[in-house]
Coordinates of C-alpha atoms in Angstrom, one line a residue:
M1 CA 86.0 135.4 104.6
A2 CA 89.1 134.7 102.5
H3 CA 91.4 131.8 102.0
V4 CA 95.0 132.1 103.2
I5 CA 98.2 130.4 102.1
T6 CA 100.4 129.4 105.1
Q7 CA 103.9 128.1 105.9
P8 CA 104.0 124.8 104.1
C9 CA 103.5 126.5 100.6
C10 CA 105.9 124.8 98.2
N11 CA 105.3 127.2 95.2
D12 CA 104.0 124.2 93.2
A13 CA 101.5 126.5 91.6
S14 CA 98.8 123.8 91.1
C15 CA 96.4 126.1 92.9
I16 CA 96.8 128.9 90.4
S17 CA 95.2 127.2 87.5
V18 CA 92.0 126.3 89.4
C19 CA 91.4 129.7 90.8
P20 CA 88.4 131.2 88.9
V21 CA 89.2 134.8 89.9
N22 CA 93.0 135.0 89.5
C23 CA 93.5 135.8 93.1
I24 CA 96.7 133.7 93.7
H25 CA 100.0 135.2 92.8
P26 CA 102.7 135.4 91.6
T27 CA 101.8 133.1 88.7
P28 CA 104.4 131.3 86.6
D29 CA 104.1 133.9 83.9
E30 CA 104.9 136.8 86.2
P31 CA 108.6 137.7 86.8
E32 CA 108.3 137.5 90.6
F33 CA 107.5 133.8 90.5
R34 CA 111.1 132.7 90.1
T35 CA 112.2 134.4 93.3
A36 CA 109.0 134.3 95.3
E37 CA 109.2 132.8 98.8
M38 CA 105.7 131.5 98.6
L39 CA 102.4 132.2 96.9
Y40 CA 99.8 134.6 98.2
I41 CA 96.0 134.9 98.1
D42 CA 94.5 138.4 97.6
P43 CA 92.0 138.7 100.4
D44 CA 90.1 141.4 98.5
T45 CA 89.6 139.2 95.4
C46 CA 89.2 135.7 96.9
I47 CA 85.6 134.4 96.6
D48 CA 86.0 131.5 99.0
C49 CA 85.3 128.8 96.4
G50 CA 87.8 126.5 98.0
A51 CA 89.1 125.1 94.7
C52 CA 92.6 125.8 95.7
I53 CA 92.4 123.7 98.9
D54 CA 91.8 120.4 97.1
E55 CA 94.5 121.2 94.5
C56 CA 97.3 122.1 97.0
P57 CA 99.6 119.1 97.4
V58 CA 101.0 120.2 100.8
E59 CA 97.8 121.3 102.6
A60 CA 99.0 124.9 103.0
I61 CA 95.6 126.7 102.3
F62 CA 92.9 127.3 104.8
P63 CA 89.8 129.5 105.2
D64 CA 90.7 132.4 107.4
D65 CA 88.2 131.3 110.1
Q66 CA 89.9 128.0 110.4
L67 CA 93.4 129.3 111.1
D68 CA 95.1 128.6 114.4
D69 CA 97.2 131.2 116.2
K70 CA 100.3 130.5 114.1
G71 CA 98.3 130.5 110.9
E72 CA 96.6 133.8 111.6
R73 CA 99.9 135.6 111.1
Y74 CA 99.7 134.6 107.4
L75 CA 96.6 136.8 107.0
Q76 CA 98.9 139.8 107.1
I77 CA 101.7 138.2 105.1
N78 CA 99.3 137.3 102.3
A79 CA 97.7 140.8 102.3
D80 CA 101.0 142.6 102.4
Y81 CA 102.1 141.1 99.1
Y82 CA 99.3 143.0 97.3
N83 CA 100.4 146.3 98.7
D84 CA 103.2 146.6 96.2
H85 CA 102.5 144.0 93.4
D86 CA 100.4 144.7 90.4
V87 CA 98.4 141.6 89.7
S88 CA 95.9 142.9 87.2
G89 CA 96.9 140.4 84.5
G90 CA 94.4 137.9 83.1
L91 CA 93.8 134.3 84.0
V92 CA 96.5 131.7 83.4
P93 CA 95.7 130.2 80.0
P94 CA 95.1 126.4 80.0
R95 CA 98.0 124.4 78.7
K96 CA 97.5 123.1 75.2
Q97 CA 98.7 119.6 74.4
P98 CA 101.0 119.7 71.4
P99 CA 100.1 117.3 68.6
L100 CA 102.7 114.5 68.5
P101 CA 103.7 112.5 65.4
Q102 CA 101.1 109.9 64.5
G103 CA 102.1 106.3 64.9
K104 CA 105.3 107.0 66.8
T105 CA 106.4 106.2 70.4
L106 CA 108.9 108.4 72.2
H107 CA 111.1 106.5 74.7
V108 CA 112.6 108.8 77.4
A109 CA 115.1 107.9 80.2
I110 CA 115.2 110.2 83.2
V111 CA 118.2 109.9 85.4
G112 CA 117.3 111.0 88.9
A113 CA 114.0 110.6 90.9
G114 CA 113.6 114.0 92.7
P115 CA 111.0 116.7 92.2
A116 CA 112.5 118.1 88.9
A117 CA 112.6 114.6 87.5
F118 CA 109.0 113.9 88.4
Y119 CA 107.7 117.2 87.1
A120 CA 109.4 116.5 83.8
A121 CA 107.9 113.0 83.8
E122 CA 104.5 114.3 84.7
E123 CA 104.5 116.5 81.7
L124 CA 105.8 113.8 79.4
V125 CA 103.4 111.0 80.3
R126 CA 100.4 113.3 79.7
H127 CA 100.9 111.9 76.2
S128 CA 100.0 108.2 75.6
A129 CA 102.7 108.0 73.0
V130 CA 105.5 108.8 75.5
R131 CA 107.1 106.1 77.7
V132 CA 109.3 107.2 80.6
D133 CA 111.8 105.0 82.5
M134 CA 113.2 106.7 85.6
F135 CA 116.6 105.7 86.9
D136 CA 118.1 106.4 90.4
R137 CA 121.0 104.8 92.2
L138 CA 119.1 104.7 95.4
P139 CA 116.4 102.1 96.2
T140 CA 113.9 104.9 97.0
P141 CA 112.6 107.8 94.8
Y142 CA 111.7 111.5 95.6
G143 CA 115.2 112.9 96.1
L144 CA 115.4 115.8 98.5
V145 CA 111.7 115.5 99.3
R146 CA 112.7 112.3 101.2
A147 CA 116.3 113.2 102.0
G148 CA 116.3 117.0 102.3
V149 CA 112.9 118.3 103.5
A150 CA 113.1 118.7 107.3
P151 CA 111.2 115.9 109.2
D152 CA 109.2 118.5 111.1
H153 CA 107.7 119.7 107.8
P154 CA 105.5 116.7 106.9
S155 CA 103.1 118.8 104.9
T156 CA 105.7 119.7 102.4
K157 CA 106.2 116.0 101.8
G158 CA 102.6 115.8 100.6
V159 CA 103.9 116.3 97.0
E160 CA 104.9 112.7 97.1
K161 CA 101.2 111.9 96.4
Q162 CA 101.5 113.8 93.1
F163 CA 104.7 112.0 92.2
A164 CA 103.1 108.6 93.0
A165 CA 100.2 109.5 90.7
T166 CA 102.8 110.0 87.9
A167 CA 104.6 106.7 88.7
N168 CA 101.3 104.8 88.5
K169 CA 100.9 105.6 84.9
K170 CA 101.1 102.6 82.6
T171 CA 103.7 104.4 80.5
F172 CA 106.1 104.9 83.5
E173 CA 108.6 102.4 84.9
Y174 CA 111.1 102.6 87.8
F175 CA 114.7 101.5 87.5
L176 CA 115.7 102.2 91.2
N177 CA 118.9 100.9 92.8
V178 CA 120.5 101.3 89.3
E179 CA 123.5 103.5 88.9
V180 CA 124.0 105.2 85.6
G181 CA 127.8 105.0 84.9
T182 CA 128.1 101.7 86.6
H183 CA 125.2 99.4 85.6
V184 CA 124.5 101.3 82.3
T185 CA 126.5 104.0 80.6
H186 CA 125.4 107.3 79.1
D187 CA 126.1 106.0 75.6
E188 CA 124.0 102.9 76.2
L189 CA 121.1 105.0 77.4
R190 CA 121.3 107.0 74.2
E191 CA 121.2 103.7 72.2
H192 CA 118.0 102.5 73.9
Y193 CA 116.2 105.9 74.3
S194 CA 115.5 108.8 71.9
A195 CA 115.9 111.3 74.8
V196 CA 117.8 111.2 78.0
V197 CA 117.0 113.7 80.8
Y198 CA 119.4 114.2 83.7
A199 CA 117.8 115.4 86.9
V200 CA 120.7 114.6 89.2
G201 CA 120.5 117.7 91.4
A202 CA 123.5 119.3 93.2
S203 CA 125.1 116.7 95.5
T204 CA 127.9 118.6 97.1
D205 CA 128.3 121.8 99.2
K206 CA 129.9 125.1 98.7
R207 CA 133.0 125.7 100.8
L208 CA 134.0 128.6 102.9
G209 CA 137.6 128.7 101.7
I210 CA 139.1 129.6 105.1
P211 CA 142.0 128.0 107.1
G212 CA 140.9 125.1 109.3
E213 CA 137.9 124.3 107.2
D214 CA 138.8 120.6 107.1
L215 CA 139.3 120.2 110.9
P216 CA 137.2 117.6 112.7
G217 CA 134.0 119.3 113.8
S218 CA 133.8 121.4 110.6
I219 CA 131.1 119.9 108.6
P220 CA 128.8 120.6 105.6
A221 CA 125.2 121.1 106.4
T222 CA 124.4 119.0 103.4
E223 CA 125.8 115.9 105.2
F224 CA 124.0 116.8 108.5
V225 CA 120.7 117.1 106.6
A226 CA 121.2 113.8 104.7
W227 CA 122.2 112.1 108.0
Y228 CA 119.1 113.1 110.0
N229 CA 116.9 112.3 107.0
G230 CA 118.2 108.8 106.7
H231 CA 120.1 108.9 103.4
P232 CA 121.9 105.6 103.1
D233 CA 125.2 107.2 102.1
Y234 CA 125.3 109.1 105.4
A235 CA 123.6 106.8 107.9
D236 CA 126.9 105.9 109.6
L237 CA 128.2 109.4 110.2
D238 CA 128.6 110.7 113.7
F239 CA 128.7 114.3 114.9
D240 CA 130.3 115.7 118.1
L241 CA 127.3 117.3 119.9
S242 CA 129.1 117.5 123.3
S243 CA 129.5 121.3 123.2
S244 CA 126.8 123.6 124.5
R245 CA 127.2 125.8 121.4
A246 CA 127.0 125.0 117.6
V247 CA 127.7 127.6 114.9
I248 CA 126.0 127.5 111.5
V249 CA 127.5 129.7 108.8
G250 CA 124.7 130.7 106.4
N251 CA 121.3 132.3 106.6
G252 CA 119.1 130.3 104.2
N253 CA 116.4 127.8 105.0
V254 CA 118.8 124.9 105.3
A255 CA 120.6 126.8 108.0
L256 CA 117.3 127.2 109.9
D257 CA 116.4 123.5 109.4
C258 CA 119.7 122.5 111.0
A259 CA 119.2 124.9 113.9
R260 CA 115.7 123.6 114.5
I261 CA 116.8 120.0 114.5
L262 CA 119.6 120.8 117.0
L263 CA 117.2 122.7 119.4
T264 CA 114.0 120.8 119.1
D265 CA 113.1 118.3 121.9
P266 CA 114.1 114.8 120.7
D267 CA 110.8 113.5 122.0
T268 CA 109.0 115.9 119.5
L269 CA 111.2 114.8 116.7
A270 CA 110.7 111.2 117.5
R271 CA 107.1 111.6 116.3
T272 CA 108.3 112.5 112.8
D273 CA 110.0 110.4 110.1
I274 CA 113.5 111.5 111.2
A275 CA 116.0 108.7 111.1
D276 CA 116.2 106.6 114.2
H277 CA 120.0 106.9 114.5
A278 CA 119.6 110.7 114.5
I279 CA 117.1 110.6 117.3
E280 CA 119.4 108.4 119.4
R281 CA 122.3 110.8 118.8
L282 CA 120.3 113.9 119.5
R283 CA 119.0 112.6 122.8
S284 CA 122.6 112.8 124.1
S285 CA 123.3 116.2 122.6
Q286 CA 124.5 118.9 124.9
V287 CA 123.8 121.7 122.4
T288 CA 121.7 124.5 124.0
E289 CA 122.7 127.4 121.8
V290 CA 122.9 127.7 118.0
V291 CA 124.5 130.8 116.5
L292 CA 123.6 131.6 112.9
L293 CA 126.1 133.8 111.0
G294 CA 125.0 135.8 108.0
R295 CA 127.6 137.6 105.9
R296 CA 125.1 140.2 104.8
G297 CA 122.3 142.3 106.5
I298 CA 118.8 141.4 107.5
A299 CA 117.4 142.8 104.2
Q300 CA 119.5 140.3 102.3
A301 CA 118.8 137.3 104.4
A302 CA 118.1 134.3 102.2
Y303 CA 115.7 132.4 104.4
T304 CA 112.0 132.8 103.8
N305 CA 109.7 134.7 106.1
A306 CA 107.7 131.6 106.9
E307 CA 110.7 129.7 108.2
F308 CA 112.1 132.8 110.0
L309 CA 108.8 133.3 111.7
A310 CA 108.5 129.7 112.7
M311 CA 111.8 129.9 114.7
G312 CA 109.9 131.9 117.3
D313 CA 107.5 129.1 117.8
L314 CA 110.0 126.6 119.0
P315 CA 109.1 125.6 122.6
D316 CA 111.7 126.6 125.2
V317 CA 113.9 128.4 122.7
D318 CA 114.7 132.1 122.8
V319 CA 115.4 133.9 119.5
I320 CA 118.1 136.4 120.2
I321 CA 118.8 139.3 117.8
D322 CA 120.8 142.4 118.7
D323 CA 118.8 145.3 117.3
A324 CA 122.1 147.1 116.6
E325 CA 123.0 144.4 114.0
L326 CA 119.8 145.0 112.0
T327 CA 121.5 147.6 109.8
L328 CA 119.8 148.3 106.5
D329 CA 121.4 149.6 103.3
A330 CA 120.4 153.1 102.3
A331 CA 117.8 152.1 99.8
S332 CA 116.1 149.6 102.1
E333 CA 116.1 152.2 105.0
E334 CA 114.5 154.8 102.8
G335 CA 112.0 152.3 101.4
L336 CA 111.1 151.1 104.8
G337 CA 110.5 154.7 105.9
D338 CA 108.2 155.7 103.0
G339 CA 106.5 152.3 102.6
S340 CA 108.0 151.6 99.2
L341 CA 110.3 148.7 100.4
D342 CA 109.4 145.3 98.8
S343 CA 106.8 143.8 101.2
T344 CA 108.8 140.5 101.5
I345 CA 111.9 142.4 102.8
A346 CA 109.8 144.7 104.9
T347 CA 108.2 141.7 106.6
K348 CA 111.6 140.1 107.2
V349 CA 112.8 143.3 108.9
R350 CA 109.6 143.5 111.0
I351 CA 109.9 140.0 112.2
A352 CA 113.6 140.5 113.1
R353 CA 112.7 143.6 115.1
E354 CA 109.9 141.8 116.9
F355 CA 112.4 139.1 117.9
A356 CA 114.9 141.7 119.0
E357 CA 112.3 143.3 121.2
R358 CA 111.3 140.0 122.7
G359 CA 114.9 139.4 123.9
D360 CA 116.0 136.8 126.4
T361 CA 113.2 135.3 128.4
G362 CA 115.4 132.8 130.2
A363 CA 114.4 129.8 128.1
P364 CA 116.7 126.8 128.4
K365 CA 117.8 127.0 124.8
R366 CA 118.5 129.8 122.3
V367 CA 119.1 130.5 118.7
V368 CA 121.2 133.6 118.0
F369 CA 121.0 135.4 114.7
R370 CA 124.1 137.4 113.8
F371 CA 124.2 139.7 110.8
L372 CA 127.1 141.2 108.8
V373 CA 129.6 138.6 110.1
S374 CA 132.0 136.5 108.1
P375 CA 134.1 133.5 109.3
L376 CA 137.9 134.0 108.9
E377 CA 139.5 130.9 110.4
L378 CA 138.8 127.7 112.3
S379 CA 141.4 126.7 114.9
T380 CA 141.9 123.9 117.3
D381 CA 142.9 123.7 121.0
G382 CA 146.7 123.1 120.9
S383 CA 146.9 122.0 124.5
E384 CA 148.3 118.6 125.4
G385 CA 145.7 115.9 124.9
A386 CA 143.6 117.9 122.5
D387 CA 142.0 115.8 119.7
G388 CA 142.7 118.3 117.0
A389 CA 139.1 119.2 116.5
V390 CA 137.6 122.7 116.1
S391 CA 137.5 124.7 119.3
T392 CA 137.3 128.3 118.0
L393 CA 135.9 130.2 115.1
R394 CA 137.4 133.6 114.4
C395 CA 135.1 136.1 112.6
V396 CA 135.1 139.6 111.2
R397 CA 132.4 142.2 111.3
N398 CA 131.2 143.5 107.9
E399 CA 129.7 146.8 106.8
L400 CA 127.2 147.4 104.0
V401 CA 128.5 149.1 100.9
D402 CA 125.8 150.9 98.9
G403 CA 125.9 150.8 95.2
E404 CA 124.1 149.5 92.2
R405 CA 124.0 146.2 94.1
V406 CA 124.3 146.1 97.9
A407 CA 127.7 144.5 98.9
V408 CA 129.6 144.0 102.1
A409 CA 133.2 144.8 103.1
P410 CA 135.1 143.6 106.1
T411 CA 135.9 146.0 108.9
D412 CA 139.0 145.9 111.2
E413 CA 136.9 144.4 114.0
T414 CA 137.3 140.6 114.7
F415 CA 136.1 138.4 117.4
E416 CA 136.1 134.7 118.4
I417 CA 133.4 132.2 119.1
E418 CA 134.1 129.0 121.1
T419 CA 132.5 125.9 119.7
S420 CA 133.2 122.3 118.8
I421 CA 131.0 122.1 115.8
V422 CA 130.7 124.5 112.8
M423 CA 128.4 123.8 109.9
R424 CA 128.7 125.5 106.6
A425 CA 125.2 126.0 105.0
I426 CA 126.0 128.4 102.2
G427 CA 124.5 126.4 99.4
Y428 CA 124.6 123.2 97.4
R429 CA 126.7 122.8 94.2
G430 CA 126.4 120.5 91.2
V431 CA 129.2 118.0 90.3
P432 CA 130.3 116.9 86.8
V433 CA 128.1 114.2 85.2
T434 CA 130.1 111.5 83.4
D435 CA 130.2 112.0 79.7
L436 CA 128.4 115.4 79.8
P437 CA 129.9 118.9 79.4
F438 CA 130.2 120.8 82.7
D439 CA 130.3 124.5 83.5
E440 CA 132.7 124.5 86.4
S441 CA 132.2 128.2 87.2
H442 CA 128.5 127.8 87.7
G443 CA 128.3 124.1 88.8
V444 CA 125.8 123.2 86.1
V445 CA 125.6 121.3 82.8
P446 CA 125.6 124.0 80.1
N447 CA 122.1 124.1 78.5
A448 CA 119.6 126.2 76.6
D449 CA 116.0 125.6 77.9
G450 CA 117.1 122.2 79.1
R451 CA 118.9 121.1 75.9
V452 CA 122.5 120.2 76.8
L453 CA 125.1 122.2 75.0
T454 CA 128.6 121.1 74.0
A455 CA 129.9 124.2 76.0
P456 CA 128.3 127.3 77.6
D457 CA 128.1 128.9 74.2
G458 CA 128.1 125.7 72.2
D459 CA 125.6 123.7 70.1
P460 CA 122.9 121.4 71.4
I461 CA 123.7 117.7 71.8
T462 CA 120.8 115.8 70.2
G463 CA 118.6 114.0 72.6
V464 CA 120.3 115.0 75.8
Y465 CA 118.6 117.2 78.4
V466 CA 118.9 118.4 82.0
T467 CA 116.4 119.7 84.5
G468 CA 116.5 120.9 88.2
W469 CA 119.5 122.1 90.0
I470 CA 122.0 120.6 87.6
K471 CA 120.3 122.7 85.0
R472 CA 120.0 126.1 86.6
G473 CA 122.1 125.9 89.8
A474 CA 121.0 125.1 93.4
T475 CA 118.4 127.8 93.8
G476 CA 114.7 127.6 94.2
G477 CA 112.6 124.8 95.7
I478 CA 109.8 122.6 94.6
G479 CA 107.8 125.2 92.7
M480 CA 110.8 126.2 90.6
N481 CA 111.6 122.6 89.9
R482 CA 108.1 122.2 88.6
L483 CA 108.5 125.1 86.2
D484 CA 112.0 123.8 85.3
G485 CA 110.8 120.2 84.7
Q486 CA 107.9 121.4 82.5
E487 CA 110.3 123.6 80.4
T488 CA 112.6 120.7 79.8
A489 CA 109.7 118.3 79.0
H490 CA 108.4 120.8 76.5
A491 CA 111.8 121.0 74.9
V492 CA 111.9 117.2 74.5
L493 CA 108.4 117.2 73.0
A494 CA 109.2 120.0 70.6
D495 CA 112.3 118.2 69.4
F496 CA 110.2 115.0 68.9
I497 CA 107.5 116.9 67.0
A498 CA 110.2 118.6 64.8
G499 CA 111.8 115.2 64.0
G500 CA 115.0 116.2 65.8
L501 CA 115.3 113.1 67.9
A502 CA 117.0 109.9 66.6
E503 CA 115.3 106.6 66.8
P504 CA 116.9 104.2 69.4
T505 CA 119.3 101.7 67.8
S506 CA 118.3 99.1 70.4
S507 CA 115.0 98.3 72.2
R508 CA 114.4 99.7 75.7
E509 CA 113.1 96.2 76.6
K510 CA 116.7 95.0 76.7
V511 CA 117.8 97.5 79.4
A512 CA 116.6 95.3 82.3
D513 CA 118.8 92.4 81.2
L514 CA 121.7 94.7 80.5
I515 CA 121.8 96.1 84.0
A516 CA 121.1 92.7 85.6
G517 CA 124.2 91.4 83.8
R518 CA 126.2 94.0 85.5
G519 CA 125.0 93.2 89.0
A520 CA 122.2 95.7 89.5
N521 CA 119.5 94.6 91.9
R522 CA 116.8 96.6 90.3
I523 CA 113.9 97.8 92.3
D524 CA 110.7 98.4 90.3
A525 CA 107.4 100.0 91.2
S526 CA 106.2 97.0 93.1
G527 CA 109.5 96.9 95.1
W528 CA 109.2 100.5 96.0
K529 CA 105.6 100.0 97.1
S530 CA 106.8 97.2 99.4
I531 CA 109.4 99.5 100.9
D532 CA 106.8 102.3 101.3
A533 CA 104.4 99.9 102.9
T534 CA 107.0 98.5 105.3
E535 CA 108.1 102.0 106.4
K536 CA 104.6 103.2 106.9
S537 CA 103.5 100.1 108.7
A538 CA 106.4 100.5 111.2
G539 CA 105.5 104.2 111.5
K540 CA 101.8 103.5 112.2
E541 CA 102.9 101.2 115.1
A542 CA 105.1 104.0 116.5
G543 CA 102.7 106.8 115.9
R544 CA 104.9 108.3 113.2
R545 CA 104.5 109.1 109.5
R546 CA 107.0 106.4 108.6
V547 CA 110.1 104.7 110.1
K548 CA 112.8 104.9 107.4
L549 CA 115.0 102.1 106.4
V550 CA 118.4 103.6 106.0
R551 CA 120.7 100.9 104.7
I552 CA 120.7 99.5 101.2
H553 CA 120.4 95.8 102.3
E554 CA 117.4 96.6 104.4
L555 CA 115.7 98.5 101.6
E556 CA 116.5 95.7 99.1
G557 CA 115.1 93.2 101.6
A558 CA 111.9 95.2 102.0
A559 CA 111.6 95.5 98.3
A560 CA 111.8 91.8 97.9
G561 CA 109.0 91.3 100.4

């Protein structure tokens, strides 16, 4: 018997350090970790001790004799990883706590309350001499774990337990419902704290840059995700779901999330923590087909195999793929033939071909994967009485261009897709942070190992740091944010040990009065616990994980008890 890592894996890597036989890979010190879709257990090395099960924050690990039919597919996925990856390295060394200056306390402000923020905080509050105050403009913490992770993936949200453990430390305080730049400025944070860490994520979307992109019915997937997850900024949005077909441009996990939400039975979604307003709207949806457009080929598809495989498990939904569109570049074709192709890519191709063979079974709904297709223009029905919304998406077929790096080039073949809703799901992008330098070309704050620089090639700004997507760009999920948060925390600690951080010119104890004087209705740890209890209590009555409060005044009321 062996243990198996399954779909919910978040790459958190907690399991790695407790494995006594080094059978979980890739580890954070292996180059594959930064791009890995998930972690894998080597069935030939696993000794079934079960230590990893207790450590996993998202309950993704099972003994192989306890897997259901869906989970059994991960036996092969785990084993396949070890066909072409050398994992003969030694055990991950235990982390050593650096000696901090005696008799000194380090006060750190963290702006943002998502995963990267919490992983940095977790590393900092390991030291009794470090105090962390976490600021967020929303009344609730956890960032994209609350407002980004799909509601039908409740296991992934299990990392909240780990974040809550960090927040329960006596050296940690919440300043929720407080907006940096409005209730307190960057310069004021620097006056009250020796170090300020920005973990503000990437709050906008990348654009297609095509004519008609701003027509009604053309929307960013970022807004749709925030809407169905109950983000207060997006709770009042509405989407035209009167067409039978929706088109999603992009082939990452966010695109698949949006497709699942559109195609899943609302009664099933109603058992999750999806926002109530989203359920109400989805009940009247006429969408029965979702078309996913990928600019590149199947070998370059950005979604993970776990999410791709799960699309085939949606009840009453056919997965439609034209085998003729599963074109591979020359290197991938050769590697697939001789068995040298990276196992992750080979698995992706195998799953796609299995879907193509399955074909149309006559299910009432369908998701159609299109590859090597780019959008060219969105247009509206110009007939009398038309509302000016999207009615047609014109596309062009691409072809693969082999070279040092596989690229695509447009052909002369174009076609049109009729639809009233087009989502762009081609990535998130960071926005400038007030009073910080910004690298516009990459959508990040320029930094070196988390230390903010005056410019991309500039000097470090003393006491100012970044972590998460605003640090490295909007790539990687929870596992990468953990690595990122730890790296930034280590930079803060190293600078503290080296005497490179200035003493605050004003006490952090004055911050509460400062923000109150500017109208902030601060929510602290007890306020958040009241919100959490209110939502979970409502969820228990409805047989759900929680029922989210989605408006600021409701959240403030719950926080006040």
